[in-house]
Amino acid sequence: MPVHNADIAKIFEEIADLLEIENANPFRVRAYRNAARQLQGMGESVAEMISRGEDLTGLPGIGDDLAGKIAEIVETGDSRLLQKLQKQTPPSITELLKIPGLGPKRVRALYHELDVQTVEQLARAAQDGRIRELPGFGTKTEQTILQAITAHVTKQKRFKLAVAAQYAEPLKKYLEKIPDVSQVMLAGSYRRFKETVGDIDILVTATNAEKVMDRFVAYDEVKKISAKGGTRATVILQSGLQVDVRVVKKESLGAALQYFTGSKAHNIEIRRLAQERKLKISEYGVFKGNKPVSGSTEESVYRAIGLPWIAPELRENRGEIEAARAGKLPKLVEFADLKGDLHAHTQATDGHDTLRKMAEAAREHGFEYIAITEHSRRLTVAHGLDPQRLRKQILEIDKLNGQLKNITLLKGIEVDILEDGRLDLPNDVLSELDLVVGAVHSKFHLSRAKQTERILRAMDHPYFTILAHPTGRLIENREPYDVDMLRIIRQARERGCFLELNAHPERMDLLDIYCQMSRDEEVLVAINSDAHRIQDFDNLVYGIGQARRGWLEKKDVLNTRPLKLLRSLLKRTMT
Ligand code: DGT
Ligand code: CA
Ligand code: CA
């Protein structure tokens, strides 16, 4: 069975959790977490790299030891270290870590003192009032835990889009290879490029539906068959991801695609419009009485109710139907519109590749320019640059620009925004750069007023150009910090700055609603990869998807501008 990057990442996460509960060396724990993050974020399969005989220790955060662990998992599907840890500590305990407010220290105490191993046991202990007795817990903590459990139990697990893609795309290829299958389409939230998906919805046209069902449930990653009928089946994959497959008739494909792409809120409005025209719309087609009016293509379905085709990314009932009726749908930005990338790292800090390799890879993506924006000195874990090392890189870039053809390296920095809004590097060195990307990497829990003020002050700096990952959230891992985004966007407009949409699969930050807000306030958004290695440029497709969900057009995106125009936009008018 093929082992996906996300499978290995999951094992590493579990190892890190169990090590942490056991009070292991924090560096060791972090090494596993970093490796898991690396694996989730890269499009290239490490299993395939291994089969080609490539050396994994070249990957950021992967040393000999971890490379060996990865090879073991690829070969055996399991890890001896994980098995050993699971013998020492019941694996159900890692579930407790997902309850907000419960860190490894508390989980360790709950396990050792009260023998709490599962969420159910935790709930019982809280209800019985046993938790408040533990040193460092108290009645209030017990209450908070109880509330958190209720919220946790009702919350359904979702998959980050890029992670879901690692499972969905190979499955799509598998289904396409079944004889008699003519088309396989991914629908649902996946097609809408939602940042996380609950399950995968697949539509298939085929001459023999039964056979497709049999082959689908026989897919080697299927863990459980939840339902199987003549034309539809639902399974759970080993990864925990649920997949729905439906075989539909060719003449209904458009209607089925429209229906199962959703969103539900969009579809409800569409059905209402159909009713106004005395039409009935379903996953089988559009009908007048019993007579089919359309259904084979999505265009024909929308046309039947008097609308132009609406891009899936817009189908959230957030004004797209009104816009479609008024002929005012946006012409959404596309990957081909990008002229460059304005946020990337190299070996000089925590990136993996050289300046030259990054530049050449950017050129292969058809870009005119790529900005190198290393971390600044404050971020010691990333080996951030001080003025001296930054100046050294500036010289290297100048030299390389003299040698490279058809690609320009821009000189930048991802400078830390300090707690009081000052920047981590002095103005004189910042003034030598083409752009200054500012980012919050610490003190995430300031009050809304303080956090907003901190960012507004940073933007006051004469050389500040782009606010990186503006909300700081890590999907399913860290909440956005509390800021007044409208004020920040308005400050950006006033100061001639821009906001980033960071396309790293964990971030996808700017959020779609804030993209829309930026567009309304006429602040350009930079869709950036935050690449730490050349393969990371592939993540830009998710950034484009998110930008499209935020209604952005080519004109709304900073890095659709050719170099000359970009340079003039990056030049801040000093006030
Ligand atoms: P997810 O899976 O939670 O990320 O979100 P979706 O949008 O993929 O939702 P899912 O998988 O439950 O259903 C796929 C699509 O099927 C959904 O976007 C719209 C359509 N659909 C499902 N249930 C209903 C319904 O009750 N009414 C209507 N009009 N459409 C529905
Ligand atoms: Ca779905
Ligand atoms: Ca579904």
XYZ file of C-alpha atoms in Angstrom, residues 68-560:
493
model
C 15.668 6.355 8.943
C 12.300 6.576 10.699
C 10.636 7.699 7.474
C 12.215 4.844 5.538
C 10.969 2.407 8.168
C 7.408 3.721 7.904
C 7.483 3.647 4.106
C 8.745 0.066 4.205
C 6.643 -1.395 7.036
C 3.752 1.045 7.372
C 4.576 1.386 11.062
C 7.170 2.705 13.475
C 8.814 0.662 16.225
C 9.321 3.793 18.291
C 5.608 4.527 18.148
C 4.769 0.947 19.128
C 7.134 1.181 22.043
C 5.651 4.476 23.213
C 2.134 3.110 22.833
C 3.057 0.248 25.152
C 4.246 2.699 27.795
C 1.337 5.120 27.482
C -2.139 4.215 26.206
C -2.499 5.794 22.748
C -6.023 7.063 23.522
C -4.312 9.636 25.734
C -3.195 11.734 22.768
C -6.887 12.472 22.172
C -6.889 14.315 25.515
C -4.288 16.745 24.186
C -6.809 17.979 21.635
C -9.045 19.348 24.394
C -8.305 23.076 24.614
C -6.611 23.895 27.910
C -5.053 20.465 28.362
C -1.323 20.434 27.720
C 1.039 17.489 28.195
C 1.727 18.398 31.815
C -1.925 18.267 32.805
C -2.588 15.154 30.738
C 0.338 13.475 32.499
C -1.100 14.372 35.912
C -4.602 13.211 34.960
C -3.202 9.901 33.779
C -0.861 9.230 36.670
C -3.075 10.524 39.485
C -6.594 9.648 38.282
C -5.849 6.994 35.647
C -7.768 9.060 33.076
C -7.046 7.565 29.645
C -9.965 8.588 27.452
C -12.199 11.598 26.869
C -15.117 9.689 28.424
C -13.100 9.001 31.583
C -12.078 12.643 31.661
C -15.716 13.753 31.500
C -16.634 11.370 34.304
C -13.760 12.557 36.493
C -14.846 16.170 35.954
C -18.504 15.399 36.714
C -17.503 13.551 39.891
C -15.478 16.547 41.023
C -12.257 14.550 41.191
C -10.222 16.865 38.966
C -10.446 19.868 41.285
C -8.593 17.848 43.933
C -5.439 17.616 41.821
C -2.644 20.078 42.570
C -2.720 22.942 40.054
C -6.265 22.277 38.798
C -9.076 23.732 40.978
C -12.839 24.063 40.488
C -12.632 26.631 37.718
C -10.283 24.497 35.639
C -12.571 21.531 36.153
C -15.512 23.545 34.797
C -13.499 24.749 31.798
C -12.452 21.198 31.024
C -16.046 20.002 31.150
C -17.165 22.729 28.741
C -14.249 22.023 26.436
C -15.142 18.315 26.319
C -18.698 19.101 25.219
C -17.422 21.375 22.455
C -14.784 18.817 21.436
C -17.172 15.884 21.169
C -19.549 17.755 18.872
C -16.736 19.010 16.618
C -16.169 16.859 13.553
C -12.638 16.302 12.323
C -11.746 18.158 9.143
C -8.760 17.803 6.815
C -6.607 20.639 5.535
C -7.159 21.004 1.798
C -3.565 20.176 0.858
C -3.659 17.087 3.075
C -6.987 15.943 1.609
C -5.434 16.381 -1.843
C -2.722 13.858 -0.974
C -5.475 11.237 -0.604
C -8.059 12.457 -3.120
C -5.854 12.874 -6.197
C -4.399 9.316 -6.203
C -7.903 7.923 -5.611
C -9.189 9.945 -8.561
C -6.436 8.453 -10.741
C -7.314 4.958 -9.498
C -10.985 5.427 -10.403
C -10.076 6.838 -13.809
C -8.179 3.668 -14.608
C -11.203 1.401 -14.115
C -12.360 0.179 -17.534
C -15.821 1.595 -18.484
C -15.203 4.767 -16.475
C -15.303 7.840 -18.670
C -15.143 10.759 -16.221
C -14.223 11.305 -12.577
C -14.982 14.659 -10.957
C -14.175 15.867 -7.452
C -17.066 17.931 -6.084
C -18.030 19.248 -2.616
C -15.962 21.632 -0.536
C -12.822 20.232 -2.186
C -13.856 21.672 -5.530
C -14.768 24.942 -3.839
C -11.179 25.111 -2.504
C -12.355 25.418 1.055
C -9.369 25.559 3.422
C -10.523 22.383 5.185
C -12.808 19.616 3.983
C -15.083 17.325 5.978
C -15.220 14.601 3.363
C -14.509 14.035 -0.310
C -17.388 13.854 -2.797
C -16.679 12.140 -6.106
C -18.878 11.829 -9.184
C -18.227 9.191 -11.837
C -19.780 8.541 -15.214
C -19.468 4.939 -16.350
C -21.249 2.297 -18.387
C -21.203 -0.221 -15.563
C -22.040 1.288 -12.179
C -21.900 -1.959 -10.184
C -18.378 -2.610 -11.312
C -17.265 0.889 -10.305
C -18.745 0.319 -6.837
C -16.921 -3.010 -6.468
C -13.616 -1.552 -7.560
C -14.011 1.545 -5.407
C -14.566 -0.370 -2.158
C -11.653 -2.647 -3.101
C -9.253 0.348 -3.151
C -6.341 -0.723 -0.971
C -6.604 2.281 1.360
C -10.210 1.550 2.349
C -10.477 0.864 6.073
C -14.235 0.634 6.433
C -17.162 0.441 4.023
C -19.909 2.557 5.586
C -22.470 2.054 2.801
C -22.582 0.398 -0.597
C -25.418 0.382 -3.110
C -25.797 0.061 -6.871
C -24.733 3.618 -7.715
C -23.295 5.086 -4.519
C -20.939 4.083 -1.748
C -19.276 5.675 1.254
C -15.994 4.513 2.732
C -13.516 5.602 5.365
C -9.879 5.505 4.280
C -7.004 4.428 6.559
C -6.276 8.107 7.109
C -9.755 8.615 8.579
C -10.917 10.598 5.548
C -14.458 9.777 4.392
C -15.133 9.465 0.667
C -18.539 9.432 -1.065
C -18.646 8.129 -4.624
C -21.720 8.378 -6.838
C -22.107 7.037 -10.349
C -24.315 9.340 -12.391
C -25.723 9.275 -15.915
C -23.932 11.311 -18.533
C -27.037 13.382 -19.214
C -27.190 14.285 -15.481
C -23.515 14.993 -14.916
C -23.855 18.783 -14.968
C -26.806 18.746 -12.585
C -25.082 16.292 -10.243
C -21.888 18.331 -10.307
C -23.845 21.483 -9.533
C -25.747 19.793 -6.714
C -22.803 18.026 -5.062
C -20.405 20.932 -5.380
C -22.643 22.928 -3.088
C -22.410 24.750 -0.915
C -25.718 23.857 0.618
C -26.454 27.543 1.202
C -25.755 28.300 -2.470
C -27.958 25.411 -3.612
C -30.898 26.525 -1.508
C -30.841 29.909 -3.261
C -30.499 28.239 -6.655
C -33.517 26.052 -5.932
C -35.519 29.112 -4.969
C -34.648 30.801 -8.263
C -35.723 27.678 -10.152
C -39.052 27.653 -8.323
C -39.635 31.273 -9.334
C -39.402 30.108 -12.931
C -41.703 27.154 -12.268
C -38.792 24.767 -12.703
C -37.667 21.878 -10.542
C -33.959 21.399 -9.983
C -32.305 18.284 -8.555
C -29.120 16.281 -8.892
C -30.730 14.640 -11.962
C -31.423 17.769 -13.954
C -33.680 20.782 -14.382
C -37.280 19.844 -15.124
C -40.433 21.561 -16.352
C -43.097 19.229 -14.990
C -41.617 15.863 -15.893
C -39.783 17.123 -18.933
C -35.992 17.539 -18.588
C -34.858 21.001 -19.656
C -31.139 20.643 -19.025
C -28.581 18.706 -16.981
C -25.618 17.468 -18.976
C -23.384 20.447 -18.219
C -23.232 22.906 -15.330
C -23.464 25.811 -17.766
C -26.800 24.472 -19.066
C -28.120 24.129 -15.518
C -27.270 27.712 -14.599
C -28.513 28.946 -17.969
C -31.898 27.263 -17.437
C -32.472 29.469 -14.404
C -31.224 32.581 -16.133
C -27.699 32.746 -14.720
C -24.202 32.601 -16.137
C -21.944 29.809 -14.832
C -20.591 30.640 -11.372
C -17.066 29.566 -10.358
C -17.157 26.898 -7.579
C -14.975 29.015 -5.273
C -17.729 31.654 -5.141
C -20.596 29.295 -4.302
C -21.100 30.177 -0.650
C -24.182 32.376 -0.927
C -22.086 35.430 -0.127
C -23.480 37.629 -2.876
C -22.485 35.570 -5.916
C -26.061 34.918 -7.022
C -26.966 38.610 -6.945
C -23.729 39.390 -8.793
C -24.508 36.719 -11.389
C -28.027 38.101 -11.925
C -26.634 41.600 -12.367
C -23.920 40.394 -14.760
C -21.299 41.532 -12.221
C -19.442 38.324 -11.404
C -15.727 38.946 -10.828
C -13.263 37.643 -13.382
C -11.259 35.664 -10.843
C -7.467 35.657 -10.682
C -5.709 32.587 -12.130
C -2.334 30.993 -11.509
C -1.134 32.119 -14.944
C -1.694 35.743 -13.868
C 1.076 35.564 -11.252
C 4.291 37.285 -12.316
C 6.262 36.380 -9.239
C 6.359 35.492 -5.584
C 7.175 37.947 -2.800
C 8.035 35.711 0.157
C 10.679 32.980 0.113
C 13.549 31.649 2.236
C 16.901 30.080 1.436
C 19.674 28.175 3.172
C 20.821 31.429 4.756
C 18.104 30.882 7.386
C 15.651 27.988 7.707
C 15.159 27.324 3.983
C 16.638 24.370 2.183
C 17.789 25.614 -1.224
C 20.325 28.137 -2.453
C 19.499 31.564 -3.856
C 20.327 30.354 -7.326
C 18.147 27.241 -7.103
C 15.199 29.247 -5.796
C 15.603 31.774 -8.625
C 15.797 29.062 -11.274
C 12.750 27.264 -9.872
C 10.785 30.518 -9.866
C 11.748 31.046 -13.504
C 10.517 27.537 -14.335
C 7.136 28.524 -12.913
C 7.078 31.313 -15.460
C 7.843 34.054 -12.950
C 9.643 37.307 -13.677
C 10.752 37.871 -10.116
C 11.129 36.259 -6.723
C 11.694 38.101 -3.464
C 14.040 36.591 -0.907
C 12.706 37.403 2.553
C 14.674 35.655 5.292
C 13.734 35.817 8.938
C 15.297 38.555 11.071
C 17.615 38.055 14.057
C 14.880 37.909 16.714
C 13.733 34.566 15.325
C 16.702 32.614 16.610
C 15.110 29.197 15.965
C 15.208 30.055 12.259
C 18.750 31.442 12.490
C 17.426 34.897 11.550
C 19.642 37.517 9.896
C 21.302 40.438 11.646
C 22.257 43.546 9.627
C 25.680 42.151 8.811
C 24.409 38.866 7.404
C 21.578 40.636 5.580
C 24.093 42.958 3.899
C 26.104 39.962 2.853
C 22.997 38.472 1.221
C 22.215 41.777 -0.490
C 25.649 41.641 -2.152
C 25.128 38.027 -3.188
C 21.772 38.885 -4.740
C 23.250 41.820 -6.661
C 25.952 39.552 -8.002
C 23.511 36.791 -8.938
C 21.174 39.242 -10.675
C 24.096 40.158 -12.889
C 24.406 36.518 -13.944
C 20.793 35.290 -14.166
C 18.640 35.773 -17.241
C 14.847 36.174 -17.312
C 14.435 36.193 -13.560
C 15.107 38.932 -11.015
C 15.786 38.327 -7.357
C 14.291 41.035 -5.184
C 16.000 41.902 -1.924
C 13.692 41.580 1.050
C 13.345 40.494 4.647
C 10.631 38.929 6.773
C 11.242 41.184 9.711
C 9.764 40.475 13.130
C 7.271 42.989 14.427
C 8.249 43.443 18.058
C 5.710 43.698 20.853
C 5.605 47.498 20.761
C 5.362 47.677 16.947
C 9.039 48.416 16.340
C 10.791 46.337 13.717
C 13.579 43.901 14.522
C 16.112 45.641 12.217
C 17.184 49.303 11.937
C 15.985 51.614 9.179
C 19.381 52.060 7.538
C 19.626 48.408 6.508
C 15.905 48.172 5.655
C 16.358 51.136 3.319
C 18.716 49.055 1.183
C 15.970 46.517 0.368
C 13.370 46.310 -2.390
C 10.656 45.287 0.054
C 10.092 44.722 3.760
C 7.681 41.979 4.751
C 6.693 42.370 8.409
C 5.389 39.535 10.546
C 4.189 38.780 14.060
C 5.968 35.706 15.428
C 5.581 36.203 19.165
C 3.152 37.456 21.824
C 0.086 36.083 20.113
C -2.158 36.691 23.112
C -2.071 40.482 23.434
C -5.439 42.179 23.836
C -7.265 43.167 20.664
C -6.431 46.819 21.204
C -2.718 46.168 21.856
C -2.299 43.669 19.003
C -4.009 46.002 16.526
C -1.943 48.974 17.698
C 1.252 46.917 17.424
C 0.585 46.172 13.749
C -0.573 49.701 12.926
C 2.676 51.070 14.436
C 4.735 48.622 12.397
C 3.040 49.834 9.229
C 4.015 53.389 10.115
C 7.629 52.518 9.375
C 8.766 54.188 6.183
C 10.090 50.960 4.675
C 7.314 48.553 5.665
C 5.662 47.096 2.547
C 3.754 43.849 3.151
C 2.069 42.426 6.255
C 2.829 38.691 6.237
C 0.233 36.067 7.292
C -1.984 38.794 8.775
C -3.983 36.762 11.325
C -1.225 34.358 12.413
C -3.571 31.384 12.569
C -2.385 27.849 11.924
C -5.334 25.835 10.638
C -6.766 23.610 13.407
C -3.709 24.425 15.534
C -3.622 28.068 16.500
C -6.484 30.541 16.502
C -6.049 33.852 14.658
C -4.809 36.566 16.972
C -7.399 39.055 17.996
C -7.087 42.145 15.784
C -9.304 44.731 14.152
C -8.666 43.670 10.558
C -10.680 46.483 9.006
C -8.494 49.065 10.757
C -5.367 47.259 9.623
C -6.594 47.132 6.038
C -7.468 50.819 6.122
C -4.061 51.649 7.563
C -2.481 49.658 4.735
C -4.347 51.761 2.209
C -3.358 54.977 3.901
C 0.287 53.993 4.188
C 0.566 52.429 0.734
C 1.220 48.935 2.159
C -0.141 45.551 1.165
C -1.454 42.402 2.817
C -0.147 38.933 2.171
C -2.178 35.845 1.428
C 0.275 33.232 2.645
C -0.299 30.020 0.661
C 1.397 27.635 3.060
C -1.180 24.828 3.549
C -1.123 25.312 7.316
C -1.705 29.025 7.092
C -3.912 30.031 4.146
C -3.810 33.431 5.742
C -5.370 35.988 4.646
C -8.782 34.369 5.181
C -11.237 34.546 2.273
C -13.539 37.051 3.989
C -10.597 39.392 4.599
C -9.544 39.095 0.955
C -12.991 40.394 0.107
C -12.563 43.177 2.651
C -9.183 44.167 1.161
C -10.673 44.235 -2.280
C -13.529 46.456 -1.091
C -10.995 48.803 0.541
C -8.786 48.735 -2.566
C -5.762 47.263 -0.834
C -3.765 44.905 -3.031
C -3.074 41.375 -1.781
C 0.220 39.544 -2.429
C -0.290 35.793 -2.959
C 2.953 34.347 -1.591
C 4.290 30.819 -1.198
C 6.517 31.402 1.863
C 8.669 28.783 0.120
C 11.365 27.071 2.167
C 12.357 24.838 -0.752
C 11.725 24.838 -4.487
C 8.791 22.393 -4.305
C 6.890 24.821 -2.081
C 6.018 27.008 -5.069
C 3.409 24.334 -5.829
C 1.452 25.541 -2.794
C 0.594 28.709 -4.681
C -2.346 26.853 -6.300
C -4.015 26.778 -2.872
C -3.296 30.463 -2.421
C -4.944 31.158 -5.762
C -7.929 29.029 -4.702
C -8.288 30.994 -1.484
C -7.922 34.324 -3.331
C -10.688 33.241 -5.699
C -12.865 32.372 -2.704
C -12.194 35.963 -1.627
C -13.430 37.280 -5.000
C -10.014 38.606 -6.031
C -9.360 39.501 -9.636
C -6.033 39.927 -11.367
C -6.148 43.658 -10.678
C -6.543 43.052 -6.920
C -3.345 41.035 -6.614
C 0.001 42.781 -6.175
C 2.195 40.109 -7.736
C 0.279 40.019 -11.004
